[in-house]
Amino acid sequence: MYARLGEVISMDGSITVTLAAHQAIGLKGILLAGSEEQKARYLPRLASGEHVAAFCLTEPASGSDAASIQTRATLSEDKKHYVLNGSKVWITNGGLANVFTVFAKTEVVDSDGSVKDKITAFIVERDFGGVTNGKPEDKLGIRGSNTCEVHFENTRVPVGNVLGEVGGGFKVAMNGLNSGRCSMGSAVAGMLKRLIEMTAEHACTRKQFNRNLSEFGLIQEKFALMAQKTYVMESMTYLTAGMLDQPGFPDCSIEAAMVKVFSSEGAWQSVSEALQILGGTGYMKGYPYERLLRDSRILLVFEGTNEILRMYIALTGLQHAGQVLTARINELKQGNVTTVMETIGRRLQDSLGRGVDLGLTGKLGAVHPSVADGAHRLEENVYHFGRTVETLLLRFGKTIVEEQLVLKRVANVLINLFGMTAVLSRASRSIRLGLRNHDHEMLQKT
């Protein structure tokens, strides 16, 4: 439901960001990790809009490296409060919020008796005292949203306002960001649908060389790109939203990161293409197009930069693959004759055009026969990507973490594979149900 709301309000980036900071990340920690008492106390007024929430993670010296935050919470002598000190920067709703989800370092005693600093999440009310904020930042885009520094000086937070477990704040932060990253996809898709509509109206009425702009192939190509990007990101978003809605709060961190990367870059590219079609009109402040361009630029930065998210997507996937392939890779490195010969034989078959069948098609297949060609391409890409991953792990081993250009390519392939999966799933469902415009979706999936 929130994803759909994100589409509806998406033409104003400032409103979208304000709501997302409140709903998608600000109160999400309470919803996912809060106790029943915390939920009963805070969620009703946050849901009604009587109170506004903000998410306080980023600091002057820690952006992508969340583990390096310096804000500290110290347990009081009577063990009834944590005393919070530190500053957060670029906090959306920072000057408006009544309730903050704040992340701070706390001392935690490990099972071996040693004391370590770990991140803990807290629910902090402005009324606790010691909470101040700076003036609103003067930004390139999303200028209607409130973004400012938030300072905590000897703020006394009741121990009952620890969110989740002491030392478990990193998990709370990541779960909240997953929701925010996923919601970006629906907001961008909604904005692009309206942008395509407005740009198409211009292209169908603007004449050059005695022809409408819409009749020229290069202009049609731009519309095709925008429509394709929109369809893919919308498919990825709602597939991921469906996963997130499943009971038990499943781990969808990689999927959410892929939605964020694809949607943010798709927005920037598509808005740029729209301005190219609009010409000088798109550059004028009297029209909404230049604002959409400015608003879109931040999408590649917040909720985790796309560079960091690509590293996360690739390394998390490779970590899982490494666990599955460890024994085989060790045998290859040790020169196990049987394993080496099996590998050579398999690669020879691949080079000769091995048929790949992962069960997407056929009588028991998961997709409609009309999209079988796309399903076969997906199966082949997944299979050969698996072989590539095996080769990378064999070549680089643990040093793969330093090969950022390789990891970027791995992440790009994963994002494309997820996009293909989402599109095939959606198009297949539309055909089976006989939904309106399913024939157009068939064109999109190609």
Coordinates of C-alpha atoms in Angstrom, one line a residue:
M1 CA 0.0 0.0 0.0
Y2 CA 2.8 2.4 0.8
A3 CA 4.5 1.7 -2.5
R4 CA 1.3 2.7 -4.3
L5 CA 1.1 5.9 -2.2
G6 CA 4.6 6.6 -3.2
E7 CA 3.5 6.5 -6.9
V8 CA 0.6 8.9 -6.2
I9 CA 2.6 11.7 -4.6
S10 CA 5.8 11.2 -6.6
M11 CA 5.6 14.3 -8.8
D12 CA 6.7 16.5 -5.9
G13 CA 10.1 15.1 -4.7
S14 CA 10.0 17.1 -1.6
I15 CA 6.7 15.7 -0.4
T16 CA 7.9 12.2 -1.4
V17 CA 11.1 12.5 0.6
T18 CA 9.3 14.0 3.6
L19 CA 6.9 11.1 3.8
A20 CA 9.6 8.5 3.1
A21 CA 11.8 9.9 5.9
H22 CA 8.8 9.6 8.3
Q23 CA 7.1 6.4 7.1
A24 CA 9.7 4.3 5.3
I25 CA 12.7 4.8 7.7
G26 CA 11.8 7.2 10.5
L27 CA 9.2 5.0 12.2
K28 CA 10.1 1.7 10.6
G29 CA 12.4 0.7 13.3
I30 CA 9.6 0.9 15.9
L31 CA 7.3 -1.1 13.6
L32 CA 9.9 -3.8 13.0
A33 CA 11.9 -4.0 16.2
G34 CA 9.9 -2.2 18.8
S35 CA 8.3 -3.8 21.8
E36 CA 4.5 -3.9 22.1
E37 CA 4.8 -1.1 24.7
Q38 CA 6.9 1.0 22.4
K39 CA 4.5 0.4 19.5
A40 CA 1.5 1.3 21.6
R41 CA 3.1 4.5 22.8
Y42 CA 4.5 5.9 19.5
L43 CA 2.8 4.4 16.5
P44 CA -0.7 5.8 16.9
R45 CA 0.4 9.4 16.8
L46 CA 3.0 8.7 14.1
A47 CA 0.4 7.0 12.0
S48 CA -2.1 9.9 12.4
G49 CA 0.5 12.5 11.5
E50 CA 0.2 14.2 14.9
H51 CA 3.9 13.4 15.4
V52 CA 6.6 13.3 12.7
A53 CA 9.6 10.9 12.7
A54 CA 13.2 11.2 11.5
F55 CA 16.0 8.7 11.0
C56 CA 19.3 9.8 12.5
L57 CA 22.3 7.8 11.3
T58 CA 24.7 9.9 9.2
E59 CA 27.3 12.0 11.0
P60 CA 29.9 14.6 9.9
A61 CA 32.7 12.0 9.8
S62 CA 30.6 8.9 8.9
G63 CA 28.6 8.6 5.7
S64 CA 28.8 5.2 3.9
D65 CA 30.8 3.8 6.8
A66 CA 28.0 3.6 9.3
A67 CA 30.1 1.7 11.8
S68 CA 32.4 4.7 12.3
I69 CA 29.7 6.9 14.0
Q70 CA 30.9 8.9 17.0
T71 CA 27.6 9.7 18.8
R72 CA 27.7 7.9 22.1
A73 CA 25.1 6.8 24.7
T74 CA 26.4 6.1 28.2
L75 CA 24.4 4.3 30.8
S76 CA 23.7 6.4 33.9
E77 CA 24.8 5.4 37.3
D78 CA 21.3 4.5 38.3
K79 CA 21.0 2.4 35.1
K80 CA 17.7 4.0 34.3
H81 CA 18.8 6.2 31.4
Y82 CA 21.3 6.5 28.6
V83 CA 22.9 9.9 28.3
L84 CA 23.2 10.7 24.6
N85 CA 25.8 13.0 23.1
G86 CA 26.6 13.7 19.4
S87 CA 25.5 15.2 16.2
K88 CA 23.8 13.9 13.1
V89 CA 23.9 15.6 9.6
W90 CA 21.6 15.8 6.6
I91 CA 18.6 14.6 8.6
T92 CA 15.4 14.8 6.6
N93 CA 12.6 16.1 8.9
G94 CA 15.3 17.0 11.4
G95 CA 13.7 20.4 12.2
L96 CA 10.2 19.0 12.2
A97 CA 10.4 15.7 14.0
N98 CA 9.0 14.9 17.4
V99 CA 10.4 11.4 17.5
F100 CA 13.9 10.4 16.3
T101 CA 15.3 6.9 15.6
V102 CA 18.9 7.6 16.7
F103 CA 21.9 5.3 16.4
A104 CA 24.8 5.6 18.9
K105 CA 27.8 3.7 20.2
T106 CA 27.3 1.9 23.5
E107 CA 29.5 -0.3 25.6
V108 CA 28.5 -3.9 25.4
V109 CA 29.9 -6.8 27.4
D110 CA 30.6 -9.8 25.1
S111 CA 30.1 -13.4 26.0
D112 CA 33.9 -13.6 26.8
G113 CA 33.6 -10.8 29.3
S114 CA 35.3 -8.2 27.1
V115 CA 33.8 -4.7 26.6
K116 CA 33.2 -3.5 23.1
D117 CA 31.6 -0.5 21.4
K118 CA 28.6 -1.5 19.4
I119 CA 25.8 0.4 17.7
T120 CA 22.5 0.6 19.6
A121 CA 19.2 2.1 18.3
F122 CA 17.2 4.5 20.5
I123 CA 13.8 6.1 20.3
V124 CA 14.4 9.7 21.3
E125 CA 11.7 12.3 21.8
R126 CA 12.4 16.0 21.3
D127 CA 10.8 16.6 24.7
F128 CA 13.5 14.6 26.4
G129 CA 15.6 17.8 26.4
G130 CA 19.0 18.5 24.9
V131 CA 17.8 18.0 21.4
T132 CA 18.4 20.9 19.0
N133 CA 18.7 21.3 15.3
G134 CA 20.5 23.7 12.9
K135 CA 19.0 25.8 10.2
P136 CA 17.5 24.1 7.1
E137 CA 20.1 23.3 4.5
D138 CA 20.1 25.2 1.1
K139 CA 20.0 22.3 -1.3
L140 CA 20.2 21.7 -5.1
G141 CA 17.0 19.7 -5.2
I142 CA 14.1 18.5 -2.9
R143 CA 14.2 22.1 -1.7
G144 CA 10.7 21.9 -0.1
S145 CA 11.9 19.2 2.4
N146 CA 13.4 20.0 5.7
T147 CA 17.0 18.8 6.0
C148 CA 19.3 19.9 8.8
E149 CA 21.7 18.9 11.5
V150 CA 20.4 17.5 14.8
H151 CA 22.4 17.7 18.0
F152 CA 22.0 15.7 21.2
E153 CA 23.6 17.2 24.3
N154 CA 23.3 15.2 27.5
T155 CA 19.9 13.9 26.3
R156 CA 18.6 11.5 28.9
V157 CA 16.9 8.5 27.1
P158 CA 15.0 6.0 29.3
V159 CA 16.4 2.4 29.0
G160 CA 12.9 1.4 27.9
N161 CA 13.5 3.4 24.7
V162 CA 16.3 1.1 23.5
L163 CA 15.0 -0.2 20.1
G164 CA 15.7 -3.9 19.8
E165 CA 18.7 -5.2 21.7
V166 CA 21.6 -3.2 23.1
G167 CA 24.3 -3.5 20.5
G168 CA 21.8 -4.6 17.8
G169 CA 21.4 -1.2 16.2
F170 CA 23.1 -2.0 13.0
K171 CA 20.4 -4.6 12.2
V172 CA 17.7 -2.1 13.0
A173 CA 19.3 0.5 10.7
M174 CA 19.7 -1.9 7.8
N175 CA 16.1 -3.2 8.1
G176 CA 14.8 0.4 8.0
L177 CA 17.0 1.3 5.0
N178 CA 15.7 -1.7 3.2
S179 CA 12.2 -0.3 3.3
G180 CA 13.4 3.1 2.2
R181 CA 15.3 1.7 -0.7
C182 CA 12.4 -0.3 -1.9
S183 CA 10.0 2.7 -1.6
M184 CA 12.3 4.7 -3.9
G185 CA 11.3 2.4 -6.8
S186 CA 7.6 3.1 -6.6
A187 CA 8.2 6.9 -6.2
V188 CA 10.4 7.1 -9.2
A189 CA 8.1 4.9 -11.3
G190 CA 5.2 7.1 -10.5
M191 CA 7.1 10.3 -11.4
L192 CA 8.4 8.8 -14.7
K193 CA 4.9 7.8 -15.8
R194 CA 3.7 11.3 -15.4
L195 CA 6.8 12.7 -17.0
I196 CA 6.4 10.4 -20.0
E197 CA 2.8 11.6 -20.4
M198 CA 3.8 15.3 -20.3
T199 CA 6.7 14.8 -22.6
A200 CA 4.7 12.8 -25.1
E201 CA 2.1 15.6 -25.2
H202 CA 4.9 18.0 -26.2
A203 CA 6.3 15.6 -28.7
C204 CA 3.0 15.0 -30.4
T205 CA 2.2 18.7 -30.8
R206 CA 5.7 20.2 -31.4
K207 CA 6.5 20.4 -35.1
Q208 CA 10.0 20.6 -36.7
F209 CA 10.7 20.1 -40.4
N210 CA 6.9 19.9 -40.9
R211 CA 6.7 16.8 -38.8
N212 CA 5.7 16.1 -35.1
L213 CA 8.7 15.3 -32.9
S214 CA 7.0 12.0 -32.1
E215 CA 7.5 10.8 -35.7
F216 CA 11.3 10.9 -35.5
G217 CA 13.1 7.6 -34.7
L218 CA 15.6 9.2 -32.3
I219 CA 12.8 10.7 -30.3
Q220 CA 10.9 7.4 -30.3
E221 CA 14.0 5.7 -29.0
K222 CA 14.1 8.0 -26.0
F223 CA 10.5 7.2 -25.2
A224 CA 11.2 3.5 -25.5
L225 CA 14.1 3.8 -23.0
M226 CA 12.0 5.8 -20.5
A227 CA 9.0 3.3 -20.8
Q228 CA 11.3 0.3 -20.4
K229 CA 13.1 1.7 -17.4
T230 CA 9.8 2.6 -15.8
Y231 CA 8.3 -0.9 -16.4
V232 CA 11.4 -2.7 -15.1
M233 CA 11.8 -0.6 -11.9
E234 CA 8.1 -0.9 -11.2
S235 CA 8.2 -4.7 -11.6
M236 CA 11.3 -5.0 -9.4
T237 CA 9.7 -2.7 -6.7
Y238 CA 6.4 -4.6 -6.4
L239 CA 8.1 -8.0 -6.4
T240 CA 10.4 -6.8 -3.6
A241 CA 7.5 -5.2 -1.7
G242 CA 5.6 -8.5 -1.9
M243 CA 8.6 -10.2 -0.3
L244 CA 8.9 -7.6 2.4
D245 CA 5.2 -8.0 3.3
Q246 CA 5.7 -11.7 4.0
P247 CA 5.4 -12.7 7.7
G248 CA 8.6 -13.0 9.7
F249 CA 10.4 -10.0 8.1
P250 CA 12.4 -11.9 5.5
D251 CA 15.8 -10.7 4.5
C252 CA 15.3 -8.7 1.3
S253 CA 18.4 -6.5 1.7
I254 CA 20.0 -7.4 -1.7
E255 CA 16.7 -7.0 -3.6
A256 CA 16.0 -3.6 -2.0
A257 CA 19.5 -2.5 -2.8
M258 CA 19.0 -3.5 -6.4
V259 CA 15.7 -1.7 -6.6
K260 CA 17.4 1.5 -5.3
V261 CA 20.3 1.4 -7.7
F262 CA 18.3 0.6 -10.8
S263 CA 15.5 3.1 -9.9
S264 CA 17.8 6.0 -9.0
E265 CA 20.0 5.6 -12.1
G266 CA 16.9 5.0 -14.3
A267 CA 15.4 8.3 -12.9
W268 CA 18.5 10.3 -13.7
Q269 CA 18.8 8.9 -17.2
S270 CA 15.1 9.2 -18.0
V271 CA 14.7 12.7 -16.8
S272 CA 17.7 13.7 -18.8
E273 CA 16.2 12.1 -21.9
A274 CA 13.0 13.9 -21.3
L275 CA 14.7 17.3 -21.1
Q276 CA 16.5 16.5 -24.4
I277 CA 13.1 16.0 -26.0
L278 CA 11.7 19.1 -24.5
G279 CA 14.6 21.3 -25.6
G280 CA 14.7 24.8 -24.1
T281 CA 11.3 24.3 -22.4
G282 CA 12.8 21.7 -20.2
Y283 CA 15.5 24.0 -19.0
M284 CA 13.2 26.9 -17.9
K285 CA 12.2 27.3 -14.3
G286 CA 8.6 28.1 -15.3
Y287 CA 8.1 24.5 -16.0
P288 CA 8.5 21.5 -13.7
Y289 CA 11.1 19.6 -15.7
E290 CA 14.3 21.2 -14.4
R291 CA 13.0 20.7 -10.9
L292 CA 12.6 17.0 -11.6
L293 CA 16.2 16.8 -12.8
R294 CA 17.5 18.5 -9.6
D295 CA 15.3 16.4 -7.4
S296 CA 16.5 13.2 -9.1
R297 CA 20.2 13.7 -8.5
I298 CA 20.1 13.0 -4.8
L299 CA 18.6 9.6 -5.4
L300 CA 22.0 8.3 -6.4
V301 CA 23.4 9.4 -3.1
F302 CA 21.1 8.9 -0.2
E303 CA 19.8 5.6 1.3
G304 CA 23.4 4.4 0.6
T305 CA 25.4 5.6 -2.4
N306 CA 25.1 3.4 -5.5
E307 CA 28.8 2.6 -5.4
I308 CA 28.5 1.2 -1.8
L309 CA 25.3 -0.6 -2.7
R310 CA 27.0 -2.3 -5.7
M311 CA 29.8 -3.5 -3.4
Y312 CA 27.2 -4.8 -1.0
I313 CA 25.2 -6.6 -3.7
A314 CA 28.2 -8.3 -5.2
L315 CA 30.0 -9.2 -2.0
T316 CA 26.9 -10.6 -0.3
G317 CA 26.1 -12.7 -3.3
L318 CA 29.7 -13.9 -3.6
Q319 CA 29.8 -14.7 0.1
H320 CA 26.8 -17.1 -0.4
A321 CA 28.4 -18.6 -3.5
G322 CA 31.7 -19.1 -1.7
Q323 CA 30.0 -21.1 1.0
V324 CA 28.4 -23.3 -1.7
L325 CA 31.5 -23.7 -3.9
T326 CA 34.2 -23.8 -1.3
A327 CA 34.8 -27.6 -1.5
R328 CA 34.9 -27.6 -5.3
I329 CA 37.2 -24.6 -5.5
N330 CA 39.6 -26.2 -3.1
E331 CA 39.7 -29.4 -5.1
L332 CA 40.4 -27.4 -8.3
K333 CA 43.3 -25.5 -6.6
Q334 CA 44.7 -28.8 -5.3
G335 CA 44.6 -30.3 -8.8
N336 CA 42.0 -33.0 -8.0
V337 CA 42.0 -34.9 -11.3
T338 CA 38.3 -35.9 -11.3
T339 CA 37.1 -32.4 -10.5
V340 CA 39.4 -30.8 -13.1
M341 CA 38.2 -33.2 -15.8
E342 CA 34.6 -32.6 -14.8
T343 CA 35.1 -28.8 -15.1
I344 CA 36.9 -29.1 -18.5
G345 CA 34.1 -31.3 -19.8
R346 CA 31.4 -28.9 -18.6
R347 CA 33.1 -25.9 -20.1
L348 CA 33.5 -27.7 -23.4
Q349 CA 29.8 -28.5 -23.4
D350 CA 29.1 -24.8 -22.6
S351 CA 31.2 -23.7 -25.6
L352 CA 29.3 -26.0 -27.9
G353 CA 25.9 -24.6 -26.8
R354 CA 24.8 -26.6 -23.8
G355 CA 21.0 -26.6 -23.4
V356 CA 20.0 -25.0 -20.1
D357 CA 16.7 -25.9 -18.4
L358 CA 16.1 -24.5 -14.9
G359 CA 12.4 -25.3 -14.9
L360 CA 10.9 -21.9 -16.0
T361 CA 9.2 -23.4 -19.1
G362 CA 7.5 -26.6 -20.2
K363 CA 4.4 -28.3 -18.7
L364 CA 5.4 -27.6 -15.2
G365 CA 7.1 -24.3 -16.0
A366 CA 6.6 -21.2 -13.9
V367 CA 6.0 -18.8 -16.8
H368 CA 3.4 -18.5 -19.6
P369 CA 4.4 -20.2 -22.9
S370 CA 4.2 -16.7 -24.6
V371 CA 7.3 -15.6 -22.7
A372 CA 9.2 -18.8 -23.1
D373 CA 11.9 -17.1 -25.2
G374 CA 12.7 -14.6 -22.5
A375 CA 12.6 -17.3 -19.9
H376 CA 15.2 -19.3 -21.8
R377 CA 17.5 -16.3 -22.1
L378 CA 17.1 -15.7 -18.3
E379 CA 18.0 -19.4 -17.6
E380 CA 21.0 -19.2 -19.9
N381 CA 22.2 -16.0 -18.3
V382 CA 21.8 -17.3 -14.8
Y383 CA 23.7 -20.5 -15.6
H384 CA 26.6 -18.8 -17.3
F385 CA 26.8 -16.2 -14.5
G386 CA 27.1 -19.0 -12.1
R387 CA 30.1 -20.4 -14.0
T388 CA 31.6 -16.9 -14.1
V389 CA 31.3 -16.5 -10.3
E390 CA 33.1 -19.9 -9.9
T391 CA 35.9 -18.6 -12.1
L392 CA 36.2 -15.3 -10.2
L393 CA 36.4 -17.1 -6.8
L394 CA 39.0 -19.5 -8.1
R395 CA 41.1 -16.7 -9.5
F396 CA 40.8 -14.1 -6.7
G397 CA 39.8 -16.0 -3.6
K398 CA 39.5 -13.7 -0.6
T399 CA 41.2 -10.8 -2.4
I400 CA 38.0 -10.4 -4.5
V401 CA 36.9 -7.8 -1.9
E402 CA 39.6 -5.4 -3.2
E403 CA 38.6 -5.9 -6.9
Q404 CA 36.0 -3.1 -7.0
L405 CA 35.8 -2.9 -10.8
V406 CA 35.1 -6.6 -11.0
L407 CA 32.6 -6.4 -8.2
K408 CA 30.8 -3.5 -10.0
R409 CA 30.4 -5.8 -13.0
V410 CA 29.1 -8.6 -10.9
A411 CA 26.6 -6.3 -9.3
N412 CA 25.4 -5.0 -12.6
V413 CA 24.8 -8.5 -13.9
L414 CA 22.9 -9.3 -10.7
I415 CA 20.7 -6.2 -11.0
N416 CA 19.9 -7.1 -14.6
L417 CA 19.1 -10.7 -13.8
F418 CA 16.7 -9.5 -11.0
G419 CA 15.1 -7.1 -13.4
M420 CA 14.6 -9.8 -16.0
T421 CA 13.1 -12.1 -13.3
A422 CA 10.7 -9.4 -12.2
V423 CA 9.6 -8.5 -15.7
L424 CA 9.1 -12.1 -16.8
S425 CA 7.1 -12.8 -13.6
R426 CA 4.9 -9.7 -14.1
A427 CA 4.3 -10.2 -17.9
S428 CA 3.5 -13.9 -17.4
R429 CA 1.0 -13.1 -14.7
S430 CA -0.6 -10.4 -16.8
I431 CA -1.1 -12.8 -19.7
R432 CA -2.5 -15.6 -17.6
L433 CA -5.0 -13.2 -16.0
G434 CA -5.8 -11.5 -19.3
L435 CA -5.1 -8.0 -17.9
R436 CA -5.6 -5.0 -20.0
N437 CA -2.5 -4.0 -22.1
H438 CA -0.8 -7.4 -21.5
D439 CA 0.1 -7.3 -25.2
H440 CA 2.1 -4.2 -24.5
E441 CA 3.8 -5.8 -21.5
M442 CA 4.9 -8.6 -23.9
L443 CA 6.8 -5.9 -25.9
Q444 CA 8.3 -4.5 -22.7
K445 CA 9.7 -7.8 -21.5
T446 CA 11.7 -8.1 -24.7

